[in-house]
XYZ file of N, CA and C in Angstrom:
450
model
N -14.055 10.606 5.222
C -13.100 10.565 5.922
C -11.681 9.854 5.523
N -10.688 10.164 5.617
C -9.634 9.187 4.746
C -9.434 7.624 6.340
N -9.094 6.749 5.734
C -9.459 5.310 6.546
C -8.671 5.014 6.057
N -7.578 4.672 6.972
C -6.370 4.140 7.164
C -6.209 2.454 7.751
N -5.744 1.571 6.795
C -5.717 0.043 7.180
C -3.737 -0.145 7.220
N -3.188 -0.208 8.184
C -2.073 -1.196 8.529
C -2.224 -2.711 8.654
N -1.057 -2.523 7.549
C -0.936 -4.688 7.443
C 0.392 -4.670 7.975
N 0.747 -5.656 8.155
C 1.289 -6.018 9.449
C 2.060 -7.091 9.245
N 3.057 -7.180 8.225
C 3.988 -8.938 7.272
C 4.234 -9.144 8.175
N 3.806 -10.319 8.770
C 4.763 -11.583 9.210
C 5.063 -13.060 8.014
N 6.265 -12.773 8.680
C 6.686 -14.456 7.303
C 5.976 -14.145 5.976
N 5.444 -13.043 5.355
C 5.419 -12.749 4.239
C 5.945 -11.921 3.472
N 6.545 -11.930 2.571
C 6.781 -10.339 1.543
C 6.450 -9.415 1.535
N 6.192 -7.888 1.129
C 5.363 -7.684 0.221
C 5.333 -7.999 -1.151
N 6.274 -8.093 -1.632
C 6.073 -9.024 -3.023
C 5.006 -10.381 -3.225
N 4.571 -10.734 -2.409
C 3.337 -11.574 -1.780
C 2.280 -10.945 -1.759
N 2.203 -10.317 -0.641
C 1.024 -9.371 -0.426
C 0.730 -8.223 -1.470
N 1.788 -7.083 -2.043
C 1.511 -6.054 -2.704
C 0.045 -6.503 -3.844
N 0.374 -7.496 -4.402
C -0.324 -7.787 -5.717
C -1.811 -8.125 -5.347
N -2.082 -8.996 -4.532
C -3.601 -9.222 -4.517
C -3.692 -7.681 -3.665
N -3.614 -6.843 -2.672
C -4.535 -5.706 -2.618
C -4.250 -4.670 -3.752
N -4.003 -5.053 -4.324
C -3.461 -3.546 -5.904
C -4.492 -4.672 -6.793
N -5.138 -5.706 -6.659
C -6.324 -6.318 -7.393
C -7.033 -5.866 -7.258
N -7.354 -5.773 -5.137
C -8.626 -5.532 -4.443
C -9.693 -4.188 -5.020
N -7.945 -3.427 -4.822
C -8.580 -2.138 -5.530
C -8.841 -1.466 -6.736
N -8.207 -2.381 -7.225
C -8.895 -1.855 -8.768
C -10.216 -2.783 -8.755
N -10.646 -3.823 -8.221
C -11.861 -4.337 -8.838
C -12.727 -3.281 -7.914
N -12.269 -2.273 -6.897
C -12.985 -1.383 -6.502
C -13.729 -0.416 -7.456
N -13.122 0.057 -8.358
C -12.744 0.565 -9.124
C -11.641 2.575 -8.815
N -10.874 2.145 -7.795
C -10.044 3.299 -7.384
C -8.635 2.784 -8.093
N -7.769 4.079 -8.352
C -6.617 4.557 -8.892
C -5.809 4.394 -7.719
N -4.488 4.384 -8.359
C -3.275 3.974 -6.684
C -2.220 4.577 -6.811
N -1.667 4.668 -6.156
C -0.211 4.756 -6.387
C 0.500 4.644 -4.667
N 1.221 4.221 -5.201
C 2.286 3.299 -4.040
C 3.516 3.760 -4.261
N 3.898 4.245 -3.089
C 4.964 5.343 -2.364
C 5.994 3.974 -1.573
N 7.152 4.041 -2.452
C 8.245 3.680 -1.621
C 9.220 4.462 -1.746
N 10.243 4.368 -1.107
C 11.477 5.093 -1.016
C 12.533 4.875 -1.898
N 12.426 4.920 -2.829
C 13.672 4.832 -3.554
C 13.603 3.480 -4.883
N 14.274 4.359 -5.691
C 13.937 3.882 -7.406
C 14.630 2.847 -7.257
N 15.438 1.674 -6.795
C 15.275 0.821 -7.094
C 14.215 0.120 -6.197
N 13.626 -0.138 -6.085
C 12.570 -0.484 -4.879
C 11.844 -0.843 -6.423
N 10.923 1.182 -7.083
C 10.015 1.445 -7.401
C 10.345 0.529 -8.465
N 11.423 0.294 -9.575
C 11.725 -0.532 -10.346
C 11.493 -1.690 -10.159
N 12.971 -2.213 -9.138
C 12.018 -4.262 -8.593
C 10.156 -4.546 -8.595
N 9.304 -3.414 -8.256
C 8.062 -3.206 -8.171
C 7.602 -3.353 -9.467
N 8.171 -2.777 -10.310
C 7.606 -2.210 -11.599
C 7.572 -3.547 -12.151
N 8.767 -4.122 -12.376
C 9.075 -6.022 -12.649
C 7.996 -6.885 -12.638
N 8.016 -6.470 -11.361
C 7.367 -7.827 -10.032
C 6.221 -7.658 -11.017
N 5.735 -6.340 -11.094
C 3.569 -5.978 -11.119
C 3.405 -7.021 -12.833
N 4.376 -6.836 -13.545
C 3.971 -7.569 -14.545
C 4.218 -9.373 -15.211
N 5.136 -9.608 -14.006
C 5.196 -11.386 -13.690
C 4.968 -12.127 -12.838
N 4.651 -11.030 -11.516
C 3.879 -12.016 -10.596
C 3.332 -13.363 -10.557
N 2.856 -12.948 -12.072
C 1.645 -14.315 -11.727
C 1.559 -14.377 -13.054
N 1.065 -15.847 -14.128
C 1.257 -16.650 -15.527
C 0.021 -15.764 -16.191
N -0.792 -15.784 -15.159
C -1.719 -15.629 -16.447
C -2.917 -14.202 -15.943
N -1.852 -13.502 -15.193
C -2.574 -11.896 -14.861
C -1.294 -10.922 -14.904
N -1.397 -9.546 -14.836
C -0.447 -8.699 -14.537
C -1.102 -7.717 -13.646
N -0.811 -6.528 -13.556
C -1.243 -5.249 -13.169
C -0.821 -3.867 -13.757
N -1.867 -3.554 -14.604
C -1.911 -2.555 -15.441
C -1.251 -1.197 -14.590
N 0.250 -0.875 -14.734
C 1.023 -0.069 -14.072
C 1.438 0.840 -14.984
N 2.671 2.017 -14.126
C 3.824 2.829 -14.740
C 4.548 3.183 -13.310
N 5.636 3.869 -13.718
C 6.688 3.962 -12.397
C 5.915 5.682 -12.783
N 6.311 6.400 -12.043
C 5.684 7.945 -12.021
C 6.310 8.724 -13.194
N 7.931 8.346 -13.387
C 8.119 9.083 -14.632
C 8.020 9.221 -15.552
N 7.313 7.492 -15.535
C 7.018 7.755 -17.673
C 5.597 8.651 -17.946
N 5.597 8.996 -19.344
C 4.850 9.472 -19.824
C 3.495 9.518 -20.045
N 2.822 7.935 -19.821
C 1.101 8.056 -20.022
C 1.243 7.724 -17.931
N 2.520 8.420 -16.796
C 1.642 7.982 -15.650
C 0.546 8.102 -15.335
N -0.202 9.242 -16.361
C -1.563 10.279 -15.710
C -2.750 8.871 -15.727
N -2.563 8.508 -16.925
C -4.216 7.085 -18.007
C -3.285 5.867 -16.722
N -2.113 5.321 -16.276
C -2.709 3.959 -15.570
C -3.124 5.120 -14.896
N -3.762 3.771 -14.047
C -4.559 2.578 -12.443
C -3.606 2.851 -11.627
N -2.897 2.165 -11.528
C -1.891 2.240 -10.801
C -0.114 3.267 -10.890
N -0.167 3.779 -10.076
C 1.729 5.249 -10.366
C 2.799 4.091 -8.908
N 3.686 3.417 -9.446
C 4.539 3.683 -8.633
C 5.015 4.885 -7.835
N 5.969 5.113 -7.002
C 6.656 6.750 -7.195
C 7.051 6.498 -5.771
N 8.330 7.751 -5.865
C 9.140 8.047 -4.484
C 8.734 9.331 -4.519
N 8.032 9.739 -4.231
C 7.877 11.140 -4.063
C 6.497 11.118 -3.302
N 5.962 12.118 -2.963
C 4.427 12.570 -2.139
C 3.554 13.260 -4.033
N 3.715 12.774 -4.853
C 3.239 13.084 -5.889
C 1.716 12.206 -5.904
N 0.946 12.599 -6.631
C -0.153 11.570 -6.612
C -0.659 12.172 -8.596
N -0.026 11.752 -9.299
C 0.174 11.793 -11.134
C -1.224 11.654 -11.855
N -1.947 10.441 -11.343
C -2.890 9.630 -12.058
C -4.308 9.678 -10.819
N -4.392 11.010 -10.043
C -5.719 11.680 -9.248
C -5.947 10.224 -8.474
N -4.862 9.103 -7.909
C -5.654 8.245 -6.953
C -5.961 8.901 -5.899
N -7.554 7.583 -5.835
C -8.126 7.623 -4.461
C -7.480 6.803 -3.131
N -6.121 6.014 -3.380
C -5.845 5.006 -2.800
C -4.503 5.067 -2.261
N -3.620 5.491 -1.410
C -1.993 5.674 -1.428
C -1.505 4.449 -0.975
N -0.662 3.597 -0.823
C -0.049 2.131 -0.276
C 1.208 3.073 0.192
N 1.232 2.514 0.870
C 2.990 3.620 1.909
C 3.717 1.792 2.116
N 4.511 2.018 1.430
C 6.119 0.610 1.426
C 7.195 1.381 1.941
N 7.918 0.511 2.702
C 9.409 0.968 3.005
C 9.243 2.504 3.706
N 8.749 2.041 5.006
C 8.831 3.156 5.417
C 8.093 4.650 4.798
N 7.722 4.622 3.559
C 7.793 5.727 2.980
C 6.576 6.756 3.636
N 6.945 8.557 3.833
C 5.617 8.711 4.931
C 4.104 9.557 4.052
N 3.740 9.874 5.279
C 2.485 10.298 5.038
C 2.564 11.664 4.165
N 2.071 11.839 2.868
C 2.016 12.650 1.717
C 1.030 14.039 2.648
N 0.918 14.953 2.145
C 0.984 16.137 3.326
C -0.715 16.583 3.336
N -1.468 15.752 2.041
C -2.541 16.086 2.245
C -3.044 14.579 1.956
N -2.566 13.855 2.891
C -3.155 12.129 3.306
C -4.627 12.449 3.244
N -5.265 13.470 3.721
C -6.999 13.485 3.986
C -7.558 13.585 2.750
N -7.001 14.144 1.257
C -7.938 13.489 0.857
C -7.619 12.990 -0.372
N -7.314 11.496 0.241
C -7.664 10.333 -0.645
C -8.276 9.575 0.771
N -9.663 8.833 0.103
C -10.618 7.943 0.671
C -9.484 6.677 1.873
N -8.848 6.255 0.972
C -7.351 5.151 2.185
C -6.453 5.446 2.098
N -5.696 5.290 3.121
C -4.397 5.110 3.007
C -3.912 3.584 3.802
N -2.864 3.270 3.032
C -2.737 1.760 3.084
C -0.582 1.877 3.636
N -0.689 1.546 4.684
C 0.968 1.346 5.082
C 0.990 -0.283 5.941
N 1.761 -0.082 4.620
C 2.168 -2.158 4.833
C 3.450 -2.148 5.298
N 3.657 -2.787 6.927
C 5.113 -2.484 7.162
C 5.590 -3.672 7.646
N 7.343 -4.547 7.724
C 7.692 -5.354 7.635
C 7.205 -5.284 9.448
N 7.298 -6.268 10.652
C 6.963 -7.002 11.821
C 8.210 -7.464 11.744
N 9.385 -7.991 11.058
C 10.265 -8.386 11.448
C 11.333 -7.201 11.427
N 11.342 -5.882 11.190
C 11.982 -4.591 11.268
C 11.920 -3.796 12.349
N 12.173 -3.570 13.239
C 12.417 -3.137 14.427
C 11.880 -1.074 13.861
N 12.951 -0.648 13.055
C 12.272 0.588 12.305
C 10.812 0.757 11.607
N 10.396 -0.193 10.859
C 9.723 -0.090 10.474
C 8.623 0.005 12.143
N 8.466 -0.984 12.932
C 7.480 -1.622 14.193
C 7.236 -0.087 14.519
N 8.836 0.756 14.461
C 8.594 2.052 15.416
C 7.830 3.331 14.637
N 7.950 3.009 13.125
C 7.524 4.244 12.167
C 5.838 3.711 12.282
N 5.494 2.644 12.094
C 3.960 2.209 12.037
C 3.322 3.168 13.458
N 4.487 2.175 14.359
C 3.314 2.566 15.595
C 2.849 4.575 15.809
N 4.018 4.841 15.361
C 4.391 6.511 14.794
C 3.184 7.162 13.840
N 3.022 6.428 13.118
C 2.003 6.831 12.002
C 0.723 6.687 12.560
N 0.079 5.007 13.423
C -0.944 4.866 14.041
C -1.055 6.122 15.236
N -0.287 6.500 15.427
C -0.345 7.567 16.850
C -0.964 8.454 15.928
N -0.397 9.704 14.802
C -1.164 10.180 13.913
C -2.260 10.660 13.333
N -1.705 9.161 13.212
C -3.374 8.655 11.891
C -4.505 8.832 13.182
N -4.470 8.203 13.892
C -5.606 8.248 14.740
C -5.945 10.257 15.390
N -4.691 10.825 16.016
C -4.652 12.347 16.450
C -5.488 13.151 15.154
N -5.537 12.583 14.159
C -5.884 13.563 12.760
C -7.118 13.350 12.687
N -7.829 12.093 13.830
C -9.182 11.718 12.986
C -9.447 10.800 12.196
N -8.848 10.155 11.582
C -8.775 9.498 11.019
C -9.042 7.952 11.102
N -10.412 7.048 9.791
C -11.025 5.723 10.382
C -9.273 4.957 10.809
N -8.450 4.576 11.907
C -7.595 3.423 11.599
C -7.551 2.099 11.993
N -7.370 0.937 11.179
C -7.183 -0.367 11.446
C -5.920 -0.645 11.403
N -6.182 -2.155 11.666
C -5.063 -3.196 11.927
C -5.288 -4.245 11.619
N -4.734 -4.672 10.527
C -4.674 -5.946 10.182
C -2.999 -6.833 9.524
N -3.225 -7.971 10.203
C -2.799 -9.282 10.671
C -3.333 -10.737 10.369
N -2.206 -11.319 9.627
C -2.638 -12.723 8.869
C -2.700 -13.821 9.971
N -4.061 -14.625 9.630
C -3.878 -15.398 10.884
C -3.802 -16.708 11.369
N -3.540 -17.736 11.464
C -3.013 -19.325 10.586
C -3.032 -20.052 9.624
N -3.622 -19.175 8.624
C -3.933 -19.776 7.667
C -3.415 -18.889 6.348
N -2.837 -17.790 6.921
C -2.272 -16.932 6.092
C -3.607 -15.234 5.078
N -4.477 -16.001 6.562
C -5.497 -15.017 5.850
C -5.905 -13.274 6.816
N -5.927 -11.867 5.649
C -5.855 -11.142 6.733
C -7.142 -11.079 7.454
N -7.263 -10.589 8.854
C -7.694 -10.477 10.057
C -7.652 -9.406 10.475
N -8.804 -8.558 10.937
C -9.034 -7.547 11.236
C -9.320 -7.257 13.199
N -8.253 -6.813 13.841
C -7.155 -7.250 15.243
C -7.655 -5.662 15.580
N -7.625 -6.324 17.031
C -8.298 -5.266 18.332
C -6.565 -4.035 18.578
């Protein structure tokens, strides 16, 4: 069964949250697709994932790269899975892919300060529950650590 995690961003940016979540996915041996809604966002994340920390980087490629199928992380703007990913991150209100049930995990990261993002996340939550997915909601505590909320 597909597990869907909703990460509610509050007082933090996607750029600060995404790399550690991707690192955890790679530690588990998962391949990942990160789906945004624009080429500009994908390009910005491409640069960020190479430089977000002085002592590390996340191996990845943009979907249009010739070696995207060989990369553990692919940044995409379409409903594709060139690297056979088990995990799909949806950012910037990206739509769920038609084959959502084929993924082990879907991760929806949404901006809690954006009314459109909140509405999209609520609709996605309802749809995922109706489809029988295992759905959880995550928010940070006062120390900035992710906590599962009911």
